[in-house]
Every structure is written in structure tokens, then in C-alpha cells.
Amino acid sequence: MSQLNELLSPSTILLDADAADWREAIRRSGESLVSTGATDPAYTEAMIRTVEEHGPYIVIAPGFALAHSRPDESVHRTGMSFVRLAEPIAFGNAANDPVTLVMALGAADSSAHREALAALAGVLADPARRSLLDEARTREDVLAALAADGAGPGERSAEDSRSGAAARTDTGSGTGAMVDADAVPSKKLLLTVCGNGLGTSLFLKNTAEQVLERWGWSSHLDVQATDTISAKGRAKDSDAILTSGAIADTLGEVGVRVEVIENFTSQAEIDAALRRIYAV
């Protein structure tokens, strides 16, 4: 069983739930965490405040929102919930609205859930497995869809392999990465940023690392997930920031390139952003 299924139990899955707006949708997902003792109601309200403060950056893929907030005393253990809405709801994210699936993450620390988010990214990036979530009739169907084997975003085609090989050229300096004469020398650090540094930023980090692995650049670039406050202080030590449009607006001018990613599960979109950053 994957860590994703270990964090998500049948009792935290709600199918075809009614919700009047995005706040109620998040509350429904939070109620499931509370019912299992993973969190207190205060954490649910914190997830809502996070969106009020930073905007709808939690809508990280078409029709999908990952609600979360910072670890605090209202989180007793790491857990996740899954809510499929009876009717789609707009969260205010023009690229990915309306939302039909809401998952809530209550994290007891900043690292215990990384493997689960990586697995979730693979499910959402696979159209067949995503369809299983949209069409699941029972809670057990949801768990089976999340646990099912699939090619996922890491499976590379021959065309992907050729493009990755073309992207990397040995410069003789040992970096083997920055190949364009006009490219800025790399600081070997990329930041992925969200409001809290442990939910959507980790999701984006996972997908970016899959692209870099496909390119053969994994040993040359460090991708670190962080929050908006830390990102402002660390930005000038990085090559660039990958984030959502809402978080980019929150960050403002930070002195380095900020690339807005709409679909955090899309290797193609992140591939294109990295090619712009590194002029390859």
C-alpha cells in the first residue's frame, strides 16, 4: 500500500458532496480530517484563511484543489481527505476552475507526506487514473484508483528522451547543464513556492524534479519547496522561482525570474518553463 492510501482512509472519503461555495467545499474536506481525530476544527478554518490571504493557489490542476495550512497544535497526526463535489465550484482560479475534487492535507510536520504528494501527482497527471477518481462509485473505488499502477508522469516516451538529451550538453565545467552562451551562470537552486511551503510547493517540486531527472540534470540542480516569506529572503540565491499566479502576485518583485505554472501536474508546462529559464 502506498503512503497516499495510508494517509487516506474510507472514512475520510466523501463522494458527491454538496457545497455552496469554495469555503464550504474546504470545510467539507476539513470535517473528514476532524472526524478521524487527525485535526481540530481550527485547522479547517486555517485552510480557509490561507486561501483568503494568498488567493486560490491551492487549485493546482484542472478541477482539483489541495487544501492545506501550516502544521500547528490543531494537527494531531498527518492525514488526508478526499471530497468529490456534487456540482463544480469556482475557487477564483481562471486557469483551473471549476473544481470538482478537493483533497485536504493536515501535515504534522514538513516532510512526512512528501511521498504521498508525489504519488498523488502521478495519479492526477494520468488521464485514465484521474477519470477513475471522477467516476468512482464507492470509497473503495477511490482507494483503488489512488493505488492503481500506471505509467504516470515519470514514464518517458522516445520523443521525451530525445528532447532531454538535446537539453543537456557537457560544458566542460562539470555542471553539464547551462549551455546557452547568453544564459546567466546557474546558482544551482530552484525554489517552488506556496503560502505554507509544505503542500502545493512540494507538489510542484515533485513534478519539477521528474522533469530534471528526465533531462539528466538531477545532480546539477537542487529544487527546494518553501513559503512566501522564506522565498523573499532566499530568492536572490536561486536561479528562479516556480509558483502559481496567485503566489506570484503575493511575492511581487523579488529580484529573480518568477515562472507561473498553471497545472502543477504537467511535466510539459514545467519543461517549457525550465527551458525558458536556462535558455535551452
Short mmCIF file of N, CA and C in Angstrom, two decimals, residues 39-100:
data_model
loop_
_atom_site.label_atom_id
_atom_site.label_comp_id
_atom_site.label_asym_id
_atom_site.label_seq_id
_atom_site.Cartn_x
_atom_site.Cartn_y
_atom_site.Cartn_z
N THR A 39 -7.16 16.22 12.90
CA THR A 39 -7.07 17.67 13.12
C THR A 39 -8.22 18.14 13.99
N ASP A 40 -8.11 19.39 14.43
CA ASP A 40 -9.20 20.07 15.11
C ASP A 40 -9.92 20.99 14.13
N PRO A 41 -11.14 21.45 14.45
CA PRO A 41 -11.84 22.38 13.57
C PRO A 41 -11.03 23.64 13.27
N ALA A 42 -10.16 24.04 14.19
CA ALA A 42 -9.35 25.24 13.96
C ALA A 42 -8.48 25.10 12.71
N TYR A 43 -8.05 23.88 12.41
CA TYR A 43 -7.23 23.68 11.23
C TYR A 43 -8.04 23.91 9.96
N THR A 44 -9.30 23.50 9.97
CA THR A 44 -10.16 23.73 8.81
C THR A 44 -10.27 25.23 8.52
N GLU A 45 -10.47 26.02 9.57
CA GLU A 45 -10.58 27.46 9.38
C GLU A 45 -9.24 28.05 8.91
N ALA A 46 -8.14 27.46 9.35
CA ALA A 46 -6.83 27.92 8.90
C ALA A 46 -6.64 27.67 7.41
N MET A 47 -7.15 26.55 6.90
CA MET A 47 -7.06 26.27 5.48
C MET A 47 -7.83 27.33 4.68
N ILE A 48 -8.96 27.74 5.19
CA ILE A 48 -9.76 28.77 4.51
C ILE A 48 -9.04 30.11 4.55
N ARG A 49 -8.47 30.46 5.70
CA ARG A 49 -7.74 31.73 5.81
C ARG A 49 -6.54 31.77 4.87
N THR A 50 -5.92 30.63 4.65
CA THR A 50 -4.78 30.58 3.74
C THR A 50 -5.18 31.03 2.34
N VAL A 51 -6.33 30.58 1.87
CA VAL A 51 -6.82 30.98 0.54
C VAL A 51 -7.23 32.46 0.56
N GLU A 52 -7.85 32.90 1.65
CA GLU A 52 -8.23 34.30 1.75
C GLU A 52 -7.01 35.21 1.70
N GLU A 53 -5.91 34.74 2.27
CA GLU A 53 -4.70 35.55 2.32
C GLU A 53 -3.91 35.51 1.03
N HIS A 54 -3.77 34.32 0.44
CA HIS A 54 -2.88 34.15 -0.70
C HIS A 54 -3.59 33.95 -2.03
N GLY A 55 -4.91 33.83 -2.02
CA GLY A 55 -5.63 33.57 -3.25
C GLY A 55 -5.78 32.09 -3.53
N PRO A 56 -6.42 31.73 -4.64
CA PRO A 56 -6.77 30.33 -4.93
C PRO A 56 -5.61 29.52 -5.50
N TYR A 57 -4.42 29.65 -4.90
CA TYR A 57 -3.27 28.93 -5.41
C TYR A 57 -3.38 27.43 -5.16
N ILE A 58 -4.30 27.02 -4.28
CA ILE A 58 -4.44 25.59 -3.99
C ILE A 58 -5.08 24.83 -5.13
N VAL A 59 -5.63 25.52 -6.13
CA VAL A 59 -6.20 24.86 -7.30
C VAL A 59 -5.05 24.62 -8.28
N ILE A 60 -4.42 23.46 -8.16
CA ILE A 60 -3.12 23.23 -8.79
C ILE A 60 -3.20 22.44 -10.09
N ALA A 61 -4.39 21.98 -10.45
CA ALA A 61 -4.60 21.25 -11.69
C ALA A 61 -6.05 21.44 -12.10
N PRO A 62 -6.39 21.24 -13.35
CA PRO A 62 -7.78 21.43 -13.77
C PRO A 62 -8.76 20.65 -12.90
N GLY A 63 -9.66 21.38 -12.25
CA GLY A 63 -10.70 20.74 -11.46
C GLY A 63 -10.27 20.19 -10.13
N PHE A 64 -9.03 20.47 -9.69
CA PHE A 64 -8.51 19.86 -8.47
C PHE A 64 -7.90 20.89 -7.53
N ALA A 65 -8.28 20.83 -6.25
CA ALA A 65 -7.73 21.73 -5.23
C ALA A 65 -7.12 20.91 -4.10
N LEU A 66 -5.96 21.35 -3.62
CA LEU A 66 -5.29 20.72 -2.49
C LEU A 66 -5.30 21.71 -1.32
N ALA A 67 -6.27 21.56 -0.43
CA ALA A 67 -6.40 22.47 0.71
C ALA A 67 -5.41 22.07 1.80
N HIS A 68 -4.76 23.06 2.42
CA HIS A 68 -3.80 22.78 3.48
C HIS A 68 -3.43 24.08 4.19
N SER A 69 -2.79 23.95 5.32
CA SER A 69 -2.24 25.09 6.04
C SER A 69 -0.98 24.64 6.76
N ARG A 70 -0.43 25.51 7.59
CA ARG A 70 0.81 25.17 8.30
C ARG A 70 0.56 24.17 9.42
N PRO A 71 1.56 23.34 9.74
CA PRO A 71 1.44 22.48 10.91
C PRO A 71 1.37 23.33 12.18
N ASP A 72 0.47 23.00 13.05
CA ASP A 72 0.39 23.67 14.36
C ASP A 72 -0.28 22.71 15.35
N GLU A 73 -0.66 23.23 16.51
CA GLU A 73 -1.21 22.36 17.54
C GLU A 73 -2.57 21.78 17.18
N SER A 74 -3.20 22.30 16.13
CA SER A 74 -4.50 21.77 15.69
C SER A 74 -4.37 20.54 14.81
N VAL A 75 -3.13 20.17 14.46
CA VAL A 75 -2.88 18.94 13.68
C VAL A 75 -2.27 17.91 14.62
N HIS A 76 -2.97 16.80 14.82
CA HIS A 76 -2.51 15.77 15.75
C HIS A 76 -1.70 14.67 15.07
N ARG A 77 -1.99 14.44 13.82
CA ARG A 77 -1.22 13.48 13.03
C ARG A 77 -1.47 13.79 11.56
N THR A 78 -0.54 13.39 10.71
CA THR A 78 -0.67 13.66 9.29
C THR A 78 -1.81 12.82 8.70
N GLY A 79 -2.68 13.47 7.95
CA GLY A 79 -3.80 12.78 7.33
C GLY A 79 -4.28 13.52 6.11
N MET A 80 -5.07 12.84 5.29
CA MET A 80 -5.64 13.44 4.09
C MET A 80 -7.12 13.06 3.98
N SER A 81 -7.86 13.90 3.26
CA SER A 81 -9.26 13.59 2.96
C SER A 81 -9.51 13.82 1.49
N PHE A 82 -10.58 13.21 0.98
CA PHE A 82 -10.94 13.31 -0.44
C PHE A 82 -12.42 13.65 -0.52
N VAL A 83 -12.74 14.74 -1.22
CA VAL A 83 -14.13 15.14 -1.42
C VAL A 83 -14.37 15.34 -2.91
N ARG A 84 -15.37 14.63 -3.43
CA ARG A 84 -15.82 14.90 -4.80
C ARG A 84 -17.14 15.66 -4.69
N LEU A 85 -17.17 16.83 -5.30
CA LEU A 85 -18.33 17.70 -5.19
C LEU A 85 -19.45 17.27 -6.12
N ALA A 86 -20.69 17.43 -5.66
CA ALA A 86 -21.84 17.11 -6.49
C ALA A 86 -21.94 18.03 -7.69
N GLU A 87 -21.59 19.31 -7.47
CA GLU A 87 -21.60 20.30 -8.53
C GLU A 87 -20.27 21.05 -8.53
N PRO A 88 -19.69 21.33 -9.69
CA PRO A 88 -18.42 22.06 -9.75
C PRO A 88 -18.55 23.44 -9.12
N ILE A 89 -17.45 23.89 -8.50
CA ILE A 89 -17.44 25.18 -7.81
C ILE A 89 -16.23 25.99 -8.26
N ALA A 90 -16.44 27.27 -8.51
CA ALA A 90 -15.34 28.16 -8.86
C ALA A 90 -14.62 28.61 -7.60
N PHE A 91 -13.30 28.47 -7.59
CA PHE A 91 -12.47 28.94 -6.49
C PHE A 91 -11.85 30.30 -6.81
N GLY A 92 -11.95 30.74 -8.05
CA GLY A 92 -11.34 32.00 -8.46
C GLY A 92 -10.04 31.83 -9.21
N ASN A 93 -9.73 30.59 -9.62
CA ASN A 93 -8.54 30.30 -10.40
C ASN A 93 -8.95 30.13 -11.85
N ALA A 94 -8.71 31.15 -12.66
CA ALA A 94 -9.22 31.15 -14.03
C ALA A 94 -8.70 29.98 -14.85
N ALA A 95 -7.46 29.57 -14.61
CA ALA A 95 -6.85 28.51 -15.41
C ALA A 95 -7.44 27.13 -15.11
N ASN A 96 -7.81 26.87 -13.85
CA ASN A 96 -8.16 25.51 -13.44
C ASN A 96 -9.58 25.35 -12.91
N ASP A 97 -10.35 26.42 -12.79
CA ASP A 97 -11.74 26.31 -12.37
C ASP A 97 -12.58 25.68 -13.49
N PRO A 98 -13.75 25.09 -13.14
CA PRO A 98 -14.28 24.90 -11.79
C PRO A 98 -13.71 23.64 -11.15
N VAL A 99 -13.80 23.57 -9.84
CA VAL A 99 -13.23 22.46 -9.08
C VAL A 99 -14.29 21.41 -8.80
N THR A 100 -13.93 20.15 -9.01
CA THR A 100 -14.81 19.04 -8.65
C THR A 100 -14.21 18.15 -7.58
#
